[in-house]
Amino acid sequence: MPRFRFAPSPTGYLHIGGARTALFNWLLARQQKGEFVLRIEDTDRERSTEESTNAILESLKWLGLDWDNELVFQSQRTALYKEHIERLLKEGKAYKCFCTPDELKERRDALMAAGKKPKYDGKCRATDQNQNKPFCVRFISEDVGTTVVDDLIQGKVSFQNEELDDLVLQRTDGSPTYNLVVVIDDHEMKLTHVIRGNDHLNNTPRQIQLYKAFGWTPPQFGHVALILGADKSRLSKRHGATSVLQYKEEGFLPEALNNFLVRIGWSHGDEEIFSMEELKEKFDLKHVGKASGVFNPEKLLWLNAHYIKNKSNKELVSLTKPFFEKEGIHLTDEAYAEKVLGSLKEKAKKLTEFPEQSRYFFTDEIQADPKAAEQWLTEKHRGMLKQLHDKLTTLTDWTEGPLKEAFESVLAANNEKMKSLAQPVRVALTGNTISPGIFDLMMILGREKTIRRLQKIIV
């Protein structure tokens, strides 16, 4: 059975690059009727936190990337790693290194001064292994020939073994290192594929040599190019990239973020919009580019607007409730809220815009924008508002037809065009000059609220 994995380090929140890696692996696992495995690589004791772990899990759940195993924490598997280190020592495939940091620095500096690569020179390979001194454990790397990574994305990548020094497997404090534990875990968890960021490609020949030393078959590797900012530098916060949960807090939808992420570096003809079901069918590594993709925040906004527009009004009420609550607005009348949100969703780009743009629907405390009032609530406009108010108070049918007739009657009496009345009404009802269509606005607010707000202006 195909088994893919995502293995984040809980030293911070889940960011865009990690989320894309998780998404690629999840899609391949689901498409191939395989399993998606989640492992928390928390061997960095100083930087790993429970808060970060929880944030990563929350991010994956929000994106809909469910996993098929009980959560695996590397910090709970130390005994397993030590057992494998002992095996390599006994088999003569690793050795204790007693070199001190000062000695290592001195030899590195000498190599650099001679114009050579500052790699470990293998001194302790032939040193007495029974010394009673602090030591780390190093792997005996192959130092002739080449190690070839047959990469599913990058193609065949060859590494000269003479460039690889003897990898540290266990630090002086007894803790195992990344390249060792990841090989052991990937083998023990029966992973068939390891799809990860291109920044791990240089680790892969070392890991392949470890697989060989243990007598194991390596998984298939695929290394995804990193995401770049518009200026082609490595993606950072200054490009607008933040953690996955920050996008949630800013009012983005998970389907928009997934759609956006999958299209960074992958294509399927000219198609731009994909549901998760479509992606499970169409996604493949063959069309993942070798080159880095570019982060385009405008495209993310465009996609988010598309998905918002296609939500039902009922769904939008549920999705926006937390954002309204944050602004002190309680959507107690859900039927009314559905009408309000439905009138705004065509132009909305983020969920956070709904409470920002609809406050006037949920409160009678309307404060007119000074510039809008100066332009549209003049004595002349107030006179027209008074005429409209008087006509509206006689209406019993509060639908677009009768409302339009009332407007046309006032406009004809004053020889004015629609804007001359619609904008004053809009400012009176909302405090500003931007809203849904004037008749939609009045019908959603209803007869009582509309007349009451006009009354406040004309008094």
Short mmCIF file of C-alpha atoms in Angstrom, two decimals:
data_model
loop_
_atom_site.label_atom_id
_atom_site.label_comp_id
_atom_site.label_asym_id
_atom_site.label_seq_id
_atom_site.Cartn_x
_atom_site.Cartn_y
_atom_site.Cartn_z
CA MET A 1 0.00 0.00 0.00
CA PRO A 2 1.38 3.46 -0.87
CA ARG A 3 2.25 5.40 2.27
CA PHE A 4 3.08 9.10 2.27
CA ARG A 5 3.96 11.32 5.21
CA PHE A 6 4.18 14.82 6.52
CA ALA A 7 6.73 15.33 9.28
CA PRO A 8 6.76 18.89 10.67
CA SER A 9 9.00 20.19 13.44
CA PRO A 10 6.94 21.90 16.18
CA THR A 11 9.26 24.89 16.51
CA GLY A 12 6.68 27.37 15.17
CA TYR A 13 3.39 27.61 13.33
CA LEU A 14 2.64 25.80 10.07
CA HIS A 15 3.59 28.09 7.22
CA ILE A 16 2.78 28.12 3.51
CA GLY A 17 5.67 25.91 2.36
CA GLY A 18 4.94 23.19 4.91
CA ALA A 19 1.22 23.32 4.18
CA ARG A 20 1.88 22.81 0.46
CA THR A 21 4.13 19.80 1.20
CA ALA A 22 1.42 18.30 3.42
CA LEU A 23 -1.22 18.93 0.73
CA PHE A 24 0.85 17.27 -2.02
CA ASN A 25 1.41 14.17 0.12
CA TRP A 26 -2.24 14.02 1.21
CA LEU A 27 -3.50 14.27 -2.36
CA LEU A 28 -1.18 11.52 -3.59
CA ALA A 29 -2.15 9.25 -0.69
CA ARG A 30 -5.86 9.75 -1.29
CA GLN A 31 -5.53 9.41 -5.06
CA GLN A 32 -3.58 6.14 -4.80
CA LYS A 33 -5.87 4.70 -2.12
CA GLY A 34 -2.92 4.76 0.24
CA GLU A 35 -2.28 6.26 3.68
CA PHE A 36 -1.21 9.70 4.82
CA VAL A 37 0.96 9.51 7.92
CA LEU A 38 1.68 12.37 10.33
CA ARG A 39 4.84 12.44 12.43
CA ILE A 40 5.95 15.22 14.78
CA GLU A 41 9.71 15.67 14.61
CA ASP A 42 10.26 17.14 18.05
CA THR A 43 13.85 16.10 18.73
CA ASP A 44 14.92 19.75 19.08
CA ARG A 45 14.14 19.85 22.79
CA GLU A 46 14.84 23.54 23.28
CA ARG A 47 12.68 24.87 20.43
CA SER A 48 9.87 22.30 20.22
CA THR A 49 6.70 23.34 22.06
CA GLU A 50 3.26 21.87 22.71
CA GLU A 51 1.74 25.16 21.50
CA SER A 52 3.40 24.73 18.10
CA THR A 53 2.29 21.09 17.88
CA ASN A 54 -1.31 22.09 18.60
CA ALA A 55 -1.14 24.90 16.04
CA ILE A 56 0.15 22.50 13.37
CA LEU A 57 -2.62 20.00 14.11
CA GLU A 58 -5.28 22.73 14.07
CA SER A 59 -3.94 24.02 10.74
CA LEU A 60 -4.06 20.59 9.10
CA LYS A 61 -7.59 19.96 10.39
CA TRP A 62 -8.75 23.35 9.09
CA LEU A 63 -7.29 22.56 5.66
CA GLY A 64 -9.07 19.19 5.72
CA LEU A 65 -5.85 17.15 5.61
CA ASP A 66 -6.75 14.22 7.83
CA TRP A 67 -4.16 11.58 8.70
CA ASP A 68 -4.46 7.81 9.00
CA ASN A 69 -2.30 6.95 11.98
CA GLU A 70 -1.97 7.64 15.64
CA LEU A 71 0.28 10.63 16.03
CA VAL A 72 3.97 9.71 16.19
CA PHE A 73 6.35 11.85 18.25
CA GLN A 74 10.07 11.36 17.69
CA SER A 75 10.79 12.42 21.27
CA GLN A 76 9.09 9.20 22.44
CA ARG A 77 11.26 6.94 20.26
CA THR A 78 14.75 7.61 21.63
CA ALA A 79 15.27 4.00 22.74
CA LEU A 80 14.61 2.82 19.18
CA TYR A 81 17.18 5.24 17.76
CA LYS A 82 19.84 4.24 20.31
CA GLU A 83 19.26 0.59 19.49
CA HIS A 84 20.02 1.28 15.83
CA ILE A 85 23.09 3.36 16.69
CA GLU A 86 24.43 0.43 18.73
CA ARG A 87 23.78 -1.86 15.79
CA LEU A 88 25.86 0.33 13.45
CA LEU A 89 28.67 0.50 16.02
CA LYS A 90 28.72 -3.28 16.46
CA GLU A 91 28.73 -3.84 12.70
CA GLY A 92 31.65 -1.43 12.21
CA LYS A 93 29.55 1.01 10.21
CA ALA A 94 29.87 3.79 12.76
CA TYR A 95 32.44 4.88 15.33
CA LYS A 96 32.89 7.05 18.39
CA CYS A 97 34.47 10.42 17.70
CA PHE A 98 36.32 12.01 20.65
CA CYS A 99 37.35 15.23 18.87
CA THR A 100 36.57 18.35 20.90
CA PRO A 101 34.83 21.38 19.37
CA ASP A 102 38.11 23.32 19.52
CA GLU A 103 39.99 20.56 17.69
CA LEU A 104 37.31 20.36 15.03
CA LYS A 105 37.35 24.13 14.52
CA GLU A 106 41.13 24.19 14.23
CA ARG A 107 41.12 21.50 11.54
CA ARG A 108 38.22 23.11 9.67
CA ASP A 109 40.01 26.47 9.66
CA ALA A 110 43.15 24.81 8.28
CA LEU A 111 41.19 23.16 5.46
CA MET A 112 39.48 26.44 4.57
CA ALA A 113 42.83 28.24 4.59
CA ALA A 114 44.10 25.63 2.11
CA GLY A 115 41.06 26.23 -0.10
CA LYS A 116 39.50 22.86 0.69
CA LYS A 117 35.99 21.91 1.82
CA PRO A 118 35.81 22.11 5.66
CA LYS A 119 34.51 18.59 6.19
CA TYR A 120 35.43 16.18 8.99
CA ASP A 121 38.65 14.37 8.10
CA GLY A 122 37.76 10.97 9.61
CA LYS A 123 40.52 11.12 12.22
CA CYS A 124 38.67 9.02 14.82
CA ARG A 125 37.93 6.18 12.41
CA ALA A 126 41.28 4.72 13.50
CA THR A 127 41.26 6.00 17.10
CA ASP A 128 41.01 3.76 20.18
CA GLN A 129 37.26 3.36 20.75
CA ASN A 130 37.57 2.56 24.46
CA GLN A 131 38.64 6.01 25.66
CA ASN A 132 36.85 7.35 28.73
CA LYS A 133 36.07 10.75 27.20
CA PRO A 134 32.96 12.49 25.85
CA PHE A 135 32.16 11.37 22.32
CA CYS A 136 29.69 11.67 19.52
CA VAL A 137 28.92 8.83 17.11
CA ARG A 138 29.72 9.21 13.41
CA PHE A 139 28.63 7.17 10.42
CA ILE A 140 31.32 5.78 8.12
CA SER A 141 30.25 7.43 4.88
CA GLU A 142 31.28 6.02 1.52
CA ASP A 143 34.09 8.23 0.22
CA VAL A 144 34.47 6.97 -3.34
CA GLY A 145 32.04 6.82 -6.24
CA THR A 146 28.67 8.57 -6.41
CA THR A 147 25.30 8.34 -4.69
CA VAL A 148 22.42 8.88 -7.10
CA VAL A 149 19.02 10.21 -6.04
CA ASP A 150 16.43 9.08 -8.58
CA ASP A 151 14.09 11.94 -7.79
CA LEU A 152 10.43 11.84 -8.85
CA ILE A 153 10.46 15.60 -9.47
CA GLN A 154 14.06 16.69 -10.02
CA GLY A 155 15.14 13.64 -12.04
CA LYS A 156 18.46 11.86 -11.43
CA VAL A 157 20.72 13.90 -9.14
CA SER A 158 24.26 12.62 -8.53
CA PHE A 159 26.41 13.39 -5.49
CA GLN A 160 30.13 12.70 -5.28
CA ASN A 161 30.70 10.61 -2.18
CA GLU A 162 34.04 12.29 -1.51
CA GLU A 163 32.06 15.47 -0.78
CA LEU A 164 30.15 13.77 2.06
CA ASP A 165 31.88 13.65 5.42
CA ASP A 166 31.22 11.21 8.25
CA LEU A 167 27.75 12.18 9.44
CA VAL A 168 27.15 12.65 13.18
CA LEU A 169 24.47 10.15 14.26
CA GLN A 170 24.49 10.91 17.97
CA ARG A 171 25.56 14.14 19.62
CA THR A 172 27.87 14.30 22.63
CA ASP A 173 24.82 14.74 24.89
CA GLY A 174 23.47 11.39 23.65
CA SER A 175 20.69 12.80 21.46
CA PRO A 176 20.25 11.33 17.96
CA THR A 177 20.46 13.57 14.88
CA TYR A 178 17.90 14.34 12.18
CA ASN A 179 19.31 12.30 9.30
CA LEU A 180 19.44 9.14 11.40
CA VAL A 181 16.02 9.36 13.02
CA VAL A 182 14.24 10.26 9.80
CA VAL A 183 15.65 7.17 8.08
CA ILE A 184 14.69 4.89 10.97
CA ASP A 185 11.20 6.37 11.24
CA ASP A 186 10.50 6.31 7.50
CA HIS A 187 11.53 2.64 7.40
CA GLU A 188 9.69 1.63 10.57
CA MET A 189 6.54 3.39 9.38
CA LYS A 190 6.77 1.54 6.05
CA LEU A 191 6.73 4.70 3.96
CA THR A 192 6.86 4.13 0.23
CA HIS A 193 7.30 7.78 -0.75
CA VAL A 194 9.01 10.80 0.79
CA ILE A 195 7.85 14.00 -0.90
CA ARG A 196 9.39 17.04 0.76
CA GLY A 197 10.94 20.45 0.18
CA ASN A 198 13.94 20.88 -2.08
CA ASP A 199 15.96 22.14 0.90
CA HIS A 200 16.22 18.48 1.99
CA LEU A 201 17.75 17.26 -1.27
CA ASN A 202 21.33 17.56 0.02
CA ASN A 203 20.40 15.34 2.98
CA THR A 204 19.15 12.58 0.72
CA PRO A 205 22.47 10.98 -0.37
CA ARG A 206 23.46 10.66 3.30
CA GLN A 207 20.10 9.06 4.07
CA ILE A 208 20.40 6.68 1.12
CA GLN A 209 23.79 5.55 2.46
CA LEU A 210 22.17 4.91 5.86
CA TYR A 211 19.43 2.83 4.23
CA LYS A 212 22.16 0.81 2.52
CA ALA A 213 24.07 0.34 5.80
CA PHE A 214 20.93 -1.01 7.50
CA GLY A 215 20.12 -3.23 4.52
CA TRP A 216 16.83 -1.45 3.86
CA THR A 217 15.20 -0.36 0.59
CA PRO A 218 14.84 3.44 0.45
CA PRO A 219 11.45 4.98 -0.33
CA GLN A 220 10.92 6.91 -3.55
CA PHE A 221 12.04 10.50 -3.08
CA GLY A 222 10.54 13.64 -4.59
CA HIS A 223 11.81 17.12 -3.80
CA VAL A 224 9.49 20.06 -4.36
CA ALA A 225 11.07 23.40 -5.28
CA LEU A 226 10.67 26.13 -2.67
CA ILE A 227 8.15 28.96 -2.92
CA LEU A 228 9.58 32.38 -3.76
CA GLY A 229 8.29 35.90 -3.32
CA ALA A 230 7.48 38.13 -6.30
CA ASP A 231 11.06 39.46 -6.15
CA LYS A 232 12.34 35.85 -6.55
CA SER A 233 13.86 35.79 -3.07
CA ARG A 234 12.97 33.12 -0.52
CA LEU A 235 9.43 33.56 0.78
CA SER A 236 9.10 35.51 4.02
CA LYS A 237 6.58 37.58 5.96
CA ARG A 238 7.42 40.69 3.94
CA HIS A 239 5.88 38.99 0.89
CA GLY A 240 2.60 38.60 2.77
CA ALA A 241 3.21 34.98 3.70
CA THR A 242 2.10 34.08 7.18
CA SER A 243 1.11 31.00 9.09
CA VAL A 244 -1.89 28.94 7.98
CA LEU A 245 -3.84 29.96 11.09
CA GLN A 246 -3.18 33.62 10.30
CA TYR A 247 -4.88 33.14 6.95
CA LYS A 248 -7.82 31.60 8.79
CA GLU A 249 -7.97 34.61 11.12
CA GLU A 250 -7.79 36.99 8.16
CA GLY A 251 -10.92 35.49 6.65
CA PHE A 252 -9.63 33.09 4.02
CA LEU A 253 -11.41 29.83 3.26
CA PRO A 254 -9.50 26.52 3.46
CA GLU A 255 -10.61 25.50 -0.03
CA ALA A 256 -9.21 28.76 -1.42
CA LEU A 257 -5.87 28.27 0.34
CA ASN A 258 -5.63 24.64 -0.81
CA ASN A 259 -6.45 25.63 -4.40
CA PHE A 260 -3.87 28.42 -4.22
CA LEU A 261 -1.13 26.20 -2.76
CA VAL A 262 -1.56 23.36 -5.22
CA ARG A 263 -1.16 25.75 -8.15
CA ILE A 264 2.22 27.03 -6.92
CA GLY A 265 4.49 24.89 -9.07
CA TRP A 266 1.83 22.50 -10.44
CA SER A 267 -0.46 22.88 -13.43
CA HIS A 268 -3.22 21.00 -15.20
CA GLY A 269 -3.63 22.67 -18.55
CA ASP A 270 -5.08 26.15 -18.17
CA GLU A 271 -7.35 25.23 -15.25
CA GLU A 272 -7.16 27.45 -12.19
CA ILE A 273 -10.01 26.36 -9.95
CA PHE A 274 -10.12 22.87 -8.43
CA SER A 275 -12.23 21.31 -5.75
CA MET A 276 -10.49 18.84 -3.42
CA GLU A 277 -12.32 16.00 -5.16
CA GLU A 278 -11.03 17.17 -8.54
CA LEU A 279 -7.52 17.50 -7.14
CA LYS A 280 -7.58 13.95 -5.78
CA GLU A 281 -8.29 12.83 -9.34
CA LYS A 282 -6.01 15.17 -11.31
CA PHE A 283 -2.96 15.95 -9.16
CA ASP A 284 0.29 14.28 -10.16
CA LEU A 285 4.02 14.77 -9.68
CA LYS A 286 4.66 14.69 -13.43
CA HIS A 287 3.38 18.24 -13.74
CA VAL A 288 5.13 19.62 -10.66
CA GLY A 289 7.84 21.90 -11.99
CA LYS A 290 11.51 21.66 -11.07
CA ALA A 291 11.74 25.43 -10.68
CA SER A 292 10.43 27.43 -7.74
CA GLY A 293 6.89 28.78 -7.86
CA VAL A 294 6.01 32.38 -7.00
CA PHE A 295 3.69 33.45 -4.19
CA ASN A 296 0.99 35.77 -5.57
CA PRO A 297 -1.26 37.23 -2.84
CA GLU A 298 -3.60 38.82 -5.42
CA LYS A 299 -4.34 35.40 -6.86
CA LEU A 300 -5.16 34.08 -3.41
CA LEU A 301 -7.63 36.94 -2.90
CA TRP A 302 -9.20 36.22 -6.29
CA LEU A 303 -9.64 32.56 -5.42
CA ASN A 304 -11.05 33.40 -2.00
CA ALA A 305 -13.60 35.74 -3.57
CA HIS A 306 -14.62 32.95 -5.95
CA TYR A 307 -15.22 30.47 -3.14
CA ILE A 308 -17.08 33.04 -1.01
CA LYS A 309 -19.36 33.85 -3.94
CA ASN A 310 -20.20 30.18 -4.34
CA LYS A 311 -21.12 29.63 -0.69
CA SER A 312 -24.79 29.50 0.22
CA ASN A 313 -26.04 32.35 2.40
CA LYS A 314 -26.65 29.85 5.19
CA GLU A 315 -23.04 28.63 4.99
CA LEU A 316 -21.77 32.21 5.10
CA VAL A 317 -23.69 32.92 8.28
CA SER A 318 -21.97 29.97 9.97
CA LEU A 319 -18.53 30.89 8.59
CA THR A 320 -18.70 34.57 9.49
CA LYS A 321 -20.21 34.27 12.97
CA PRO A 322 -16.80 34.28 14.74
CA PHE A 323 -15.81 37.44 12.87
CA PHE A 324 -19.08 39.18 13.77
CA GLU A 325 -18.73 38.10 17.41
CA LYS A 326 -15.26 39.60 17.46
CA GLU A 327 -16.85 42.92 16.45
CA GLY A 328 -19.53 42.61 19.11
CA ILE A 329 -22.28 41.75 16.62
CA HIS A 330 -24.48 38.75 17.41
CA LEU A 331 -26.27 37.12 14.47
CA THR A 332 -29.34 36.09 16.45
CA ASP A 333 -31.76 36.37 13.51
CA GLU A 334 -30.14 33.98 11.06
CA ALA A 335 -32.77 34.42 8.34
CA TYR A 336 -32.11 38.18 8.39
CA ALA A 337 -28.34 37.58 8.45
CA GLU A 338 -28.63 35.33 5.38
CA LYS A 339 -30.26 38.17 3.43
CA VAL A 340 -27.58 40.61 4.55
CA LEU A 341 -24.64 38.39 3.66
CA GLY A 342 -26.23 37.33 0.40
CA SER A 343 -26.39 40.99 -0.65
CA LEU A 344 -22.66 41.46 0.00
CA LYS A 345 -21.02 38.22 -1.12
CA GLU A 346 -20.63 39.13 -4.80
CA LYS A 347 -17.97 41.70 -3.95
CA ALA A 348 -16.41 40.22 -0.81
CA LYS A 349 -12.82 38.94 -0.93
CA LYS A 350 -12.43 37.86 2.71
CA LEU A 351 -14.80 36.79 5.49
CA THR A 352 -13.54 39.65 7.64
CA GLU A 353 -15.12 42.11 5.21
CA PHE A 354 -18.67 41.05 6.07
CA PRO A 355 -18.82 42.60 9.57
CA GLU A 356 -16.81 45.59 8.32
CA GLN A 357 -19.27 46.27 5.49
CA SER A 358 -22.56 45.35 7.14
CA ARG A 359 -22.52 46.88 10.61
CA TYR A 360 -25.33 49.28 9.64
CA PHE A 361 -27.63 46.29 9.09
CA PHE A 362 -27.30 45.26 12.74
CA THR A 363 -27.43 48.57 14.59
CA ASP A 364 -29.50 51.75 14.46
CA GLU A 365 -26.56 53.82 15.66
CA ILE A 366 -25.72 55.23 12.23
CA GLN A 367 -22.97 57.84 12.06
CA ALA A 368 -22.79 59.43 8.63
CA ASP A 369 -19.33 59.88 7.14
CA PRO A 370 -18.65 63.68 7.26
CA LYS A 371 -17.67 63.92 3.58
CA ALA A 372 -20.64 61.84 2.48
CA ALA A 373 -22.99 63.95 4.61
CA GLU A 374 -21.54 67.20 3.27
CA GLN A 375 -22.11 66.08 -0.32
CA TRP A 376 -25.41 64.18 -0.06
CA LEU A 377 -27.31 65.51 2.96
CA THR A 378 -27.67 69.14 1.88
CA GLU A 379 -30.87 71.11 2.46
CA LYS A 380 -32.00 70.24 -1.07
CA HIS A 381 -31.36 66.52 -0.56
CA ARG A 382 -33.10 66.54 2.81
CA GLY A 383 -36.17 68.04 1.12
CA MET A 384 -36.23 65.14 -1.35
CA LEU A 385 -35.73 62.68 1.51
CA LYS A 386 -38.75 64.22 3.28
CA GLN A 387 -40.88 63.71 0.17
CA LEU A 388 -39.70 60.11 -0.16
CA HIS A 389 -40.28 59.46 3.54
CA ASP A 390 -43.88 60.67 3.27
CA LYS A 391 -44.54 58.39 0.32
CA LEU A 392 -42.90 55.38 1.97
CA THR A 393 -45.07 55.72 5.08
CA THR A 394 -48.12 55.03 2.90
CA LEU A 395 -46.66 51.86 1.37
CA THR A 396 -47.94 48.49 2.53
CA ASP A 397 -46.20 46.46 -0.19
CA TRP A 398 -42.48 46.74 0.64
CA THR A 399 -41.11 45.22 -2.58
CA GLU A 400 -38.98 46.60 -5.39
CA GLY A 401 -41.88 47.65 -7.66
CA PRO A 402 -43.64 50.00 -5.20
CA LEU A 403 -40.30 51.29 -3.84
CA LYS A 404 -39.13 52.14 -7.35
CA GLU A 405 -42.42 53.95 -8.06
CA ALA A 406 -41.96 56.07 -4.92
CA PHE A 407 -38.45 57.04 -6.04
CA GLU A 408 -39.56 57.88 -9.59
CA SER A 409 -42.36 60.05 -8.29
CA VAL A 410 -39.99 62.14 -6.14
CA LEU A 411 -37.40 62.38 -8.93
CA ALA A 412 -39.99 63.52 -11.46
CA ALA A 413 -41.30 66.19 -9.07
CA ASN A 414 -37.79 67.57 -8.62
CA ASN A 415 -36.53 66.95 -12.18
CA GLU A 416 -33.57 64.94 -10.85
CA LYS A 417 -31.80 61.71 -11.81
CA MET A 418 -31.66 58.52 -9.72
CA LYS A 419 -28.25 59.22 -8.16
CA SER A 420 -29.50 62.47 -6.63
CA LEU A 421 -31.92 60.55 -4.47
CA ALA A 422 -30.32 57.11 -4.17
CA GLN A 423 -27.09 58.44 -2.64
CA PRO A 424 -28.79 60.58 0.04
CA VAL A 425 -30.98 57.59 0.95
CA ARG A 426 -27.89 55.37 1.08
CA VAL A 427 -26.06 57.80 3.39
CA ALA A 428 -29.14 58.12 5.60
CA LEU A 429 -29.55 54.36 5.90
CA THR A 430 -25.90 53.24 6.12
CA GLY A 431 -23.78 56.29 6.94
CA ASN A 432 -21.80 55.88 3.72
CA THR A 433 -22.06 55.90 -0.07
CA ILE A 434 -21.36 52.21 -0.66
CA SER A 435 -23.93 49.48 -0.11
CA PRO A 436 -25.90 46.84 -2.00
CA GLY A 437 -28.41 48.10 -4.56
CA ILE A 438 -30.66 50.74 -3.03
CA PHE A 439 -33.88 48.70 -3.32
CA ASP A 440 -32.17 45.54 -2.02
CA LEU A 441 -30.85 47.60 0.89
CA MET A 442 -34.30 48.92 1.77
CA MET A 443 -35.98 45.54 1.44
CA ILE A 444 -33.41 43.84 3.68
CA LEU A 445 -33.62 46.59 6.33
CA GLY A 446 -37.40 46.46 6.12
CA ARG A 447 -40.08 49.11 6.30
CA GLU A 448 -39.74 50.04 9.96
CA LYS A 449 -35.95 50.50 10.04
CA THR A 450 -35.88 52.37 6.74
CA ILE A 451 -38.56 54.87 7.72
CA ARG A 452 -37.06 55.35 11.19
CA ARG A 453 -33.60 56.14 9.78
CA LEU A 454 -34.97 58.56 7.20
CA GLN A 455 -36.98 60.27 9.96
CA LYS A 456 -33.77 60.94 11.92
CA ILE A 457 -32.23 62.72 8.96
CA ILE A 458 -35.19 64.92 7.99
CA VAL A 459 -36.09 66.10 11.48
#
